[in-house]
Amino acid sequence: MHLHDLTIKKFHDGLLKKEFSALEMTQSFFDWIEKRDKEVGAYLSLNKDLAVRQAEETDLKIAKNMPVSMMAGVPMAIKDNLLIEGLPATAASKILKDYTASYDATVIKKLKSAGAVFLGKTNMDEFAMGSSTENSAFQKTKNPHDLTRVPGGSSGGSAAAVASHMAVAALGSDTGGSIRQPAAFCGVVGLKPTYGAVSRFGVIAMASSLDQIGPFTKTVEDSAILFKEILGQDGLDSTSVNADYGEELLNPKLENIKKLKVGIPEEYFVEGLDKEVAEKVDEAIKAIQSLGLEIKKISLPNTKYALSCYYIIMPAEVSSNLERFDGIRYGTRQKAENLLELYKKNREAGFGAESKRRILLGTFVLSSGYYDAYYAKAQKVRRLIKEDFDRAFKDVDVILTPVTPTLPFKIGEKTSDPLSMYLSDIFTIPVNLAGLPAVSIPIKSNVKGPAEGEARQGRQMSKDLPVGFQLIGKPWREADILGIGQYYEKLSR
Ligand code: GLN
């Protein structure tokens, strides 16, 4: 089977039918990575020894006719802010350049016992702060659909790895859009689970009240499979919850899906939304309508405050979480006369510009005299945003929006203008503030799309660039958004 055609589902079927072994596949992936990653730059480090051992374990089980899980032998890419014992975990920062993880994140432990194969660690914006992966201290990752463009961020390496078939699936983290936005830019499926659905133990924290780990996959069906494997309460993360996800997550019934009401928030279809993105999202809405779901206009009036609110709460938490990095052990140790000077010099050399910007901003909004004016007020606004969703969900079951206001932008286009970079996440940030689940799904052009030609004439090169749509669900209702997604996917096959 060709690597390009592989999904988790097909991999599992092929493995059981003995069409290939896990080891053969692992080797094919490393061969392909060797060629393709020279151009794409998705991986920061590869993990051949462990991957081969993991694949062999699965092959042994298959040979002995022992039962294996859906993830057994599946070649995966892991974002570099997730800890795998014995492997580097740099979070793409110089300050962690020589750090090797001494334990497994809970999601990694779960996937290891399911038999997944970890091919390597993927590039990201430093400490997950950014929307293009250009804030990595080590390398730039290119969008596999157009190498002059960004893959999105911060989990750009994971998205690009799956999109260019250098992994069957990947894990990323999403604090304000870092799974969904790169998924949309790279044309893959990205799920940000409900806050608390997946343990955060072993992720290098960015903003702890917003961070969630989630899957990148080629299909929505795969997203459900991988999500099911990593979810669950964990004694090592007190914010994780024991939620009951039944059979419907993997086997949604069309008769139930059809009954769901879909809200379209007017605040997400405003000026600044690229015409091409708007047109594509419209196609997705029509396709979902054609499945029999009712579509309804709704309003989320506080959406306009989400970005400002996020850019107070997030840096406040970043400044606290990044306090622990003194640069003494893992990379950028400088020469200094005394301890304070050592800290200062190490942090000066170890952090990139965006990290410094956010540490400063966060320290400022938490400082005495400004705390109430900024941080406390932002918390109140966060509540208003959450209440917007609560109200809307009395009326509809899911909410459909664009993922990003624009198509993937050019490398370097926004690096000198942080504000325009921050705007990339305008449609994804409210979801994190409200703790909701949301999935980014690529819009397939063959789904009842407008005729090629006239609509696109004169628009430069954008024809083949991916566009995604976002489905936002009620808390713990990943089954709704993934269910709709799975039937949408069947339409477009
Ligand atoms: N791009 C957003 C930011 O820069 C979101 C990042 C994320 O989700 N980790 O903060």
Coordinates of C-alpha atoms and ligand atoms in Angstrom, one line a residue:
M1 CA 0.0 0.0 0.0
H2 CA 1.2 3.5 -0.9
L3 CA 2.0 5.7 2.1
H4 CA -0.2 8.5 0.6
D5 CA -3.2 6.3 1.0
L6 CA -2.7 5.3 4.5
T7 CA -5.1 6.2 7.3
I8 CA -5.2 4.7 10.8
K9 CA -8.1 2.6 9.7
K10 CA -6.5 1.3 6.6
F11 CA -3.2 0.7 8.4
H12 CA -4.9 -1.4 11.0
D13 CA -6.8 -3.4 8.3
G14 CA -3.7 -4.0 6.2
L15 CA -1.7 -5.0 9.3
L16 CA -4.3 -7.6 10.3
K17 CA -4.5 -8.9 6.8
K18 CA -0.7 -9.2 6.8
E19 CA -0.4 -7.0 3.7
F20 CA 2.6 -5.5 5.4
S21 CA 4.4 -5.6 8.7
A22 CA 4.7 -2.6 11.1
L23 CA 8.4 -2.8 10.7
E24 CA 8.3 -2.6 6.9
M25 CA 6.0 0.4 7.2
T26 CA 8.1 2.2 9.8
Q27 CA 11.1 1.8 7.5
S28 CA 9.2 3.1 4.4
F29 CA 8.2 6.1 6.4
F30 CA 11.8 6.8 7.5
D31 CA 12.9 6.5 3.8
W32 CA 10.2 8.9 2.7
I33 CA 11.0 11.3 5.5
E34 CA 14.6 11.3 4.4
K35 CA 13.6 12.6 1.0
R36 CA 10.6 14.8 1.6
D37 CA 11.6 16.4 4.9
K38 CA 14.6 18.1 3.3
E39 CA 12.0 20.3 1.7
V40 CA 9.2 20.5 4.3
G41 CA 11.3 20.6 7.5
A42 CA 8.6 19.1 9.7
Y43 CA 10.7 17.1 12.1
L44 CA 13.2 18.4 14.7
S45 CA 14.4 15.0 15.6
L46 CA 13.9 11.4 14.5
N47 CA 13.6 8.4 16.7
K48 CA 14.7 5.4 14.7
D49 CA 15.8 3.1 17.6
L50 CA 12.7 3.3 19.6
A51 CA 10.4 3.3 16.6
V52 CA 11.9 0.0 15.3
R53 CA 11.5 -1.6 18.7
Q54 CA 7.9 -0.4 18.9
A55 CA 7.1 -1.8 15.4
E56 CA 8.7 -5.1 16.2
E57 CA 6.6 -5.5 19.3
T58 CA 3.5 -5.1 17.3
D59 CA 4.7 -7.5 14.6
L60 CA 5.4 -10.1 17.3
K61 CA 1.9 -9.8 18.6
I62 CA 0.4 -10.2 15.1
A63 CA 2.6 -13.2 14.5
K64 CA 1.3 -14.8 17.7
N65 CA -2.3 -13.9 16.7
M66 CA -2.6 -11.8 19.9
P67 CA -5.2 -9.0 19.8
V68 CA -3.9 -5.5 19.0
S69 CA -5.4 -2.1 19.3
M70 CA -6.4 0.3 16.5
M71 CA -3.2 2.3 17.0
A72 CA -0.9 -0.7 17.0
G73 CA 2.1 -0.1 14.7
V74 CA 0.7 3.2 13.5
P75 CA 3.6 5.6 12.6
M76 CA 3.1 8.9 14.4
A77 CA 4.7 12.3 14.7
I78 CA 4.7 14.0 18.1
K79 CA 4.9 17.8 18.8
D80 CA 8.2 18.7 20.5
N81 CA 6.4 20.0 23.6
L82 CA 5.2 16.5 24.6
L83 CA 7.5 14.4 26.7
I84 CA 8.7 11.0 25.5
E85 CA 11.1 9.4 28.0
G86 CA 14.7 9.4 26.6
L87 CA 14.0 11.7 23.7
P88 CA 14.6 15.4 23.2
A89 CA 11.8 17.8 24.1
T90 CA 12.9 21.3 23.2
A91 CA 9.5 23.0 22.6
A92 CA 11.6 24.6 19.8
S93 CA 13.4 26.8 22.3
K94 CA 17.2 27.3 22.7
I95 CA 16.6 27.3 26.4
L96 CA 15.7 23.6 26.2
K97 CA 18.1 22.7 23.4
D98 CA 19.8 19.8 25.3
Y99 CA 16.9 18.6 27.4
T100 CA 16.0 15.0 27.3
A101 CA 12.7 13.9 28.8
S102 CA 13.0 11.7 31.9
Y103 CA 9.4 10.5 31.8
D104 CA 6.4 10.0 29.4
A105 CA 3.5 12.4 29.1
T106 CA 0.2 10.6 29.9
V107 CA -0.9 10.7 26.3
I108 CA 2.4 9.1 25.3
K109 CA 2.0 6.4 28.0
K110 CA -1.4 5.6 26.6
L111 CA -0.2 5.4 23.0
K112 CA 2.8 3.3 23.9
S113 CA 0.6 0.7 25.5
A114 CA -1.7 0.9 22.5
G115 CA 1.4 0.0 20.4
A116 CA 1.8 3.2 18.4
V117 CA 5.2 3.9 16.8
F118 CA 6.8 7.4 17.4
L119 CA 8.8 8.4 14.3
G120 CA 10.0 11.6 15.8
K121 CA 9.4 15.0 17.3
T122 CA 8.0 17.9 15.2
N123 CA 8.8 21.5 14.8
M124 CA 6.6 24.2 16.4
D125 CA 6.6 27.8 17.4
E126 CA 8.8 28.3 20.5
F127 CA 6.8 27.2 23.5
A128 CA 3.7 27.0 21.2
M129 CA 3.5 30.7 20.8
G130 CA 2.7 31.7 17.2
S131 CA 0.6 30.9 14.2
S132 CA 3.2 30.0 11.5
T133 CA 5.9 27.9 13.1
E134 CA 8.3 30.7 12.2
N135 CA 9.0 31.3 15.9
S136 CA 10.9 28.0 16.2
A137 CA 14.5 28.7 17.3
F138 CA 15.7 25.9 15.0
Q139 CA 14.1 25.8 11.6
K140 CA 11.3 26.9 9.3
T141 CA 8.6 24.4 8.3
K142 CA 7.1 24.8 4.9
N143 CA 3.5 24.2 3.8
P144 CA 3.6 21.0 1.8
H145 CA 1.0 22.3 -0.6
D146 CA 3.1 25.4 -1.4
L147 CA 6.7 25.5 -0.1
T148 CA 6.7 29.3 -0.1
R149 CA 3.9 29.4 2.4
V150 CA 3.7 28.7 6.2
P151 CA 2.1 25.5 7.5
G152 CA 0.4 27.5 10.3
G153 CA 1.2 27.1 13.9
S154 CA 2.1 26.5 16.5
S155 CA 1.8 22.8 15.7
G156 CA 3.0 23.4 12.1
G157 CA 5.4 20.4 12.1
S158 CA 2.8 17.9 13.1
A159 CA 0.3 19.2 10.5
A160 CA 2.9 19.3 7.8
A161 CA 4.1 15.8 8.6
V162 CA 0.6 14.3 8.2
A163 CA -0.2 16.4 5.2
S164 CA 3.0 15.2 3.4
H165 CA 2.5 11.6 4.4
M166 CA 5.5 11.6 6.7
A167 CA 3.3 10.2 9.5
V168 CA -0.1 8.5 9.5
A169 CA -1.2 10.7 12.4
A170 CA 0.3 13.2 14.9
L171 CA -0.3 14.9 18.2
G172 CA -0.3 18.6 18.8
S173 CA -1.4 21.1 21.4
D174 CA -4.0 23.8 21.1
T175 CA -4.0 26.9 23.4
G176 CA -5.7 29.3 21.0
G177 CA -5.9 27.4 17.7
S178 CA -2.5 25.6 17.4
I179 CA -4.1 22.4 16.2
R180 CA -7.0 23.7 14.2
Q181 CA -5.3 26.6 12.3
P182 CA -2.3 24.5 11.0
A183 CA -4.7 21.6 10.2
A184 CA -6.7 24.1 8.0
F185 CA -3.6 25.5 6.4
C186 CA -2.2 22.0 5.6
G187 CA -5.5 20.3 4.6
V188 CA -5.7 17.8 7.4
V189 CA -8.2 17.2 10.3
G190 CA -7.3 18.7 13.7
L191 CA -9.3 18.2 16.9
K192 CA -9.1 20.4 20.0
P193 CA -10.9 18.4 22.7
T194 CA -13.0 19.8 25.5
Y195 CA -10.8 21.3 28.2
G196 CA -10.2 18.4 30.7
A197 CA -10.9 15.6 28.2
V198 CA -7.3 14.8 27.7
S199 CA -4.6 14.8 30.4
R200 CA -2.1 17.6 30.1
F201 CA 0.5 15.8 32.2
G202 CA 3.8 15.9 30.3
V203 CA 3.1 18.7 28.0
I204 CA 5.4 21.7 28.4
A205 CA 2.8 24.1 29.6
M206 CA 2.1 27.4 27.7
A207 CA -1.2 28.7 29.3
S208 CA -2.5 26.0 31.6
S209 CA -6.2 27.1 31.6
L210 CA -6.3 26.9 27.8
D211 CA -3.9 24.1 26.8
Q212 CA -5.3 20.9 25.4
I213 CA -3.6 18.0 23.5
G214 CA -5.3 16.6 20.4
P215 CA -4.9 14.6 17.2
F216 CA -3.9 15.5 13.6
T217 CA -5.2 12.9 11.1
K218 CA -6.1 12.5 7.5
T219 CA -9.8 11.7 8.2
V220 CA -12.4 12.6 10.8
E221 CA -12.9 8.9 11.4
D222 CA -9.2 8.7 12.3
S223 CA -9.6 11.7 14.6
A224 CA -12.2 9.9 16.6
I225 CA -10.0 6.8 16.8
L226 CA -7.0 8.6 18.1
F227 CA -9.0 10.9 20.4
K228 CA -10.6 7.8 22.0
E229 CA -7.1 6.4 22.6
I230 CA -5.8 9.5 24.5
L231 CA -8.8 10.7 26.4
G232 CA -9.6 10.1 30.1
Q233 CA -9.2 11.2 33.6
D234 CA -5.6 11.2 35.0
G235 CA -4.5 11.5 38.6
L236 CA -1.6 13.5 37.4
D237 CA -3.7 16.3 36.0
S238 CA -6.4 17.5 38.4
T239 CA -8.2 19.3 35.6
S240 CA -8.8 16.1 33.7
V241 CA -12.3 14.6 33.9
N242 CA -13.9 11.2 33.7
A243 CA -16.3 11.8 30.8
D244 CA -18.4 9.1 29.3
Y245 CA -17.8 8.8 25.6
G246 CA -20.0 6.0 24.3
E247 CA -20.0 4.0 21.1
E248 CA -21.3 7.0 19.1
L249 CA -17.8 8.5 19.0
L250 CA -16.6 5.8 16.6
N251 CA -20.0 4.8 15.2
P252 CA -22.2 7.8 14.8
K253 CA -25.7 7.0 13.5
L254 CA -26.9 9.2 10.6
E255 CA -30.5 9.3 12.1
N256 CA -29.1 11.0 15.2
I257 CA -26.7 13.2 13.3
K258 CA -29.5 14.5 11.1
K259 CA -31.4 15.7 14.2
L260 CA -28.6 18.1 15.2
K261 CA -29.1 21.8 14.6
V262 CA -26.2 23.8 13.3
G263 CA -25.7 27.5 14.3
I264 CA -23.9 29.9 12.0
P265 CA -22.7 32.9 14.0
E266 CA -23.0 36.2 12.2
E267 CA -19.9 37.6 14.0
Y268 CA -17.7 35.1 12.2
F269 CA -18.6 36.2 8.7
V270 CA -17.5 39.8 8.7
E271 CA -15.1 42.1 6.9
G272 CA -11.6 40.8 6.9
L273 CA -12.7 37.3 6.0
D274 CA -11.0 36.4 2.8
K275 CA -13.5 36.0 -0.1
E276 CA -12.2 32.6 -1.1
V277 CA -12.4 31.3 2.5
A278 CA -16.0 32.6 2.8
E279 CA -17.0 30.9 -0.5
K280 CA -15.5 27.6 0.5
V281 CA -17.1 27.6 4.0
D282 CA -20.4 28.3 2.2
E283 CA -19.9 25.1 0.2
A284 CA -19.3 23.2 3.5
I285 CA -22.5 24.6 5.0
K286 CA -24.5 23.6 1.9
A287 CA -23.0 20.1 2.0
I288 CA -24.0 19.7 5.6
Q289 CA -27.4 21.0 4.9
S290 CA -27.7 18.3 2.2
L291 CA -27.2 15.7 4.8
G292 CA -30.5 16.8 6.3
L293 CA -29.3 19.0 9.2
E294 CA -31.1 22.2 10.0
I295 CA -29.0 25.4 9.7
K296 CA -29.7 28.5 11.7
K297 CA -28.2 31.9 12.1
I298 CA -27.1 32.7 15.6
S299 CA -25.2 35.5 17.4
L300 CA -22.2 35.4 19.7
P301 CA -22.1 39.1 20.5
N302 CA -18.9 39.2 22.7
T303 CA -16.8 37.6 20.0
K304 CA -15.2 41.0 19.3
Y305 CA -13.5 40.9 22.8
A306 CA -12.0 37.4 22.5
L307 CA -8.7 38.3 21.0
S308 CA -7.9 41.1 23.5
C309 CA -9.1 38.9 26.4
Y310 CA -6.9 36.0 25.2
Y311 CA -3.9 38.3 24.8
I312 CA -4.1 39.2 28.5
I313 CA -5.0 35.8 30.1
M314 CA -2.6 33.8 27.9
P315 CA 0.5 35.9 28.5
A316 CA -0.3 36.1 32.2
E317 CA -0.2 32.3 32.4
V318 CA 2.8 32.2 30.0
S319 CA 4.8 34.5 32.3
S320 CA 4.2 32.2 35.2
N321 CA 4.8 28.9 33.3
L322 CA 8.0 30.2 31.7
E323 CA 9.5 31.4 35.1
R324 CA 10.9 27.9 35.7
F325 CA 13.4 28.1 32.8
D326 CA 16.7 29.3 34.2
G327 CA 18.8 28.0 31.3
I328 CA 21.3 26.5 33.6
R329 CA 21.1 22.8 32.7
Y330 CA 19.8 22.4 29.2
G331 CA 21.4 24.6 26.7
T332 CA 22.2 28.2 26.8
R333 CA 24.3 28.6 30.0
Q334 CA 26.2 31.8 29.9
K335 CA 29.2 33.1 32.0
A336 CA 28.2 35.4 34.9
E337 CA 29.5 36.9 38.1
N338 CA 26.5 36.1 40.3
L339 CA 23.2 34.1 40.3
L340 CA 21.0 37.0 39.3
E341 CA 23.2 37.9 36.4
L342 CA 23.3 34.2 35.4
Y343 CA 19.5 34.1 35.2
K344 CA 19.3 37.3 33.2
K345 CA 22.0 36.3 30.7
N346 CA 20.6 32.8 30.3
R347 CA 17.1 34.0 29.7
E348 CA 18.2 36.7 27.4
A349 CA 20.1 34.2 25.3
G350 CA 17.6 31.3 25.6
F351 CA 14.3 32.9 24.8
G352 CA 13.3 34.2 21.3
A353 CA 11.6 37.5 20.7
E354 CA 8.0 36.3 20.8
S355 CA 8.6 34.5 24.1
K356 CA 10.1 37.6 25.6
R357 CA 7.3 39.8 24.3
R358 CA 4.7 37.6 26.0
I359 CA 6.7 37.2 29.3
L360 CA 6.9 41.0 29.5
L361 CA 3.2 41.5 28.6
G362 CA 2.1 38.8 31.1
T363 CA 4.3 40.2 33.9
F364 CA 2.8 43.6 33.3
V365 CA -0.8 42.6 33.4
L366 CA -0.3 40.7 36.6
S367 CA 1.7 43.5 38.4
S368 CA 0.2 45.3 41.3
G369 CA -1.8 48.3 40.2
Y370 CA -2.6 46.7 36.8
Y371 CA -3.9 43.3 37.9
D372 CA -7.5 44.5 38.4
A373 CA -7.5 46.7 35.3
Y374 CA -6.3 44.0 33.0
Y375 CA -6.2 40.5 34.3
A376 CA -9.3 40.5 36.6
K377 CA -11.2 42.3 33.9
A378 CA -10.2 39.8 31.2
Q379 CA -11.4 37.0 33.4
K380 CA -14.8 38.7 33.5
V381 CA -14.8 39.1 29.8
R382 CA -13.9 35.4 29.5
R383 CA -17.0 34.6 31.4
L384 CA -19.1 36.7 29.0
I385 CA -17.7 34.8 26.0
K386 CA -18.5 31.5 27.7
E387 CA -22.0 32.7 28.4
D388 CA -22.5 33.6 24.7
F389 CA -21.8 29.9 23.8
D390 CA -24.0 28.7 26.7
R391 CA -26.9 30.8 25.3
A392 CA -26.3 29.7 21.7
F393 CA -26.2 26.0 22.7
K394 CA -29.7 26.3 24.2
D395 CA -30.8 26.8 20.6
V396 CA -28.4 24.8 18.5
D397 CA -26.2 21.7 19.0
V398 CA -23.1 22.6 17.1
I399 CA -21.7 25.8 15.6
L400 CA -20.0 26.1 12.2
T401 CA -17.4 28.7 11.4
P402 CA -14.3 29.3 9.3
V403 CA -11.1 28.2 11.0
T404 CA -8.9 31.1 9.7
P405 CA -9.7 34.4 8.1
T406 CA -7.2 33.9 5.3
L407 CA -5.5 31.3 3.1
P408 CA -2.0 30.1 4.2
F409 CA 0.2 33.2 4.0
K410 CA 3.7 33.5 2.7
I411 CA 6.8 32.7 4.8
G412 CA 8.0 36.0 6.2
E413 CA 4.8 37.9 5.4
K414 CA 3.7 38.5 9.0
T415 CA 6.8 38.1 11.1
S416 CA 7.4 41.8 11.5
D417 CA 3.8 42.5 12.4
P418 CA 2.8 40.5 15.5
L419 CA -0.8 42.0 15.5
S420 CA -1.6 40.7 12.1
M421 CA -0.2 37.3 13.1
Y422 CA -2.4 37.3 16.2
L423 CA -5.4 37.9 14.0
S424 CA -4.9 34.4 12.4
D425 CA -6.6 32.9 15.5
I426 CA -9.6 35.1 15.7
F427 CA -12.0 32.3 15.0
T428 CA -10.3 29.6 17.2
I429 CA -9.5 31.6 20.4
P430 CA -13.0 31.9 21.7
V431 CA -13.3 28.1 21.8
N432 CA -10.3 27.8 24.1
L433 CA -11.6 30.6 26.4
A434 CA -14.9 28.7 26.7
G435 CA -13.2 25.3 27.1
L436 CA -15.2 23.8 24.2
P437 CA -14.3 21.0 21.7
A438 CA -13.8 22.0 18.1
V439 CA -12.6 20.3 15.0
S440 CA -11.0 21.7 11.8
I441 CA -12.0 19.8 8.7
P442 CA -10.6 20.3 5.2
I443 CA -13.2 21.5 2.6
K444 CA -13.1 19.2 -0.3
S445 CA -13.6 21.0 -3.6
N446 CA -15.7 18.3 -5.1
V447 CA -18.5 18.8 -2.6
K448 CA -21.1 20.7 -4.5
G449 CA -18.6 23.4 -5.2
P450 CA -19.1 26.3 -7.7
A451 CA -17.8 25.7 -11.2
E452 CA -14.1 26.0 -11.6
G453 CA -13.0 29.0 -13.7
E454 CA -15.2 32.0 -13.4
A455 CA -15.2 32.2 -9.6
R456 CA -11.5 31.8 -9.4
Q457 CA -10.3 33.7 -12.4
G458 CA -7.6 36.2 -11.7
R459 CA -6.9 35.0 -8.2
Q460 CA -3.3 34.2 -7.9
M461 CA -2.4 30.6 -7.3
S462 CA -4.8 30.0 -4.5
K463 CA -6.7 27.3 -6.3
D464 CA -4.9 24.4 -4.7
L465 CA -4.5 25.8 -1.2
P466 CA -6.5 24.0 1.5
V467 CA -9.3 25.7 3.4
G468 CA -10.9 24.3 6.5
F469 CA -14.2 24.8 8.4
Q470 CA -14.6 24.5 12.1
L471 CA -17.3 22.7 14.0
I472 CA -17.6 23.7 17.6
G473 CA -19.5 21.4 20.1
K474 CA -21.0 21.5 23.5
P475 CA -18.6 20.4 26.3
W476 CA -18.0 16.6 26.1
R477 CA -19.9 16.4 22.8
E478 CA -17.0 15.6 20.6
A479 CA -19.3 12.9 19.2
D480 CA -21.5 15.5 17.6
I481 CA -18.8 17.4 15.8
L482 CA -16.9 14.3 14.8
G483 CA -20.2 12.6 13.8
I484 CA -21.2 15.4 11.4
G485 CA -17.6 15.4 10.2
Q486 CA -17.6 11.7 9.4
Y487 CA -20.8 12.0 7.3
Y488 CA -19.5 15.1 5.6
E489 CA -16.4 13.1 4.7
K490 CA -18.5 10.3 3.2
L491 CA -20.2 12.9 0.9
S492 CA -16.9 14.1 -0.4
R493 CA -15.3 10.8 -1.1
Ligands
GLN1 N1 -1.4 31.3 17.7 C1 -1.9 31.4 19.0 C2 -0.8 32.1 19.9 O1 0.1 32.5 19.3 C3 -2.3 30.1 19.6 C4 -1.1 29.3 20.0 C5 -1.5 27.9 20.5 O2 -2.7 27.5 20.4 N2 -0.6 27.3 21.2 O3 -0.9 32.2 21.0

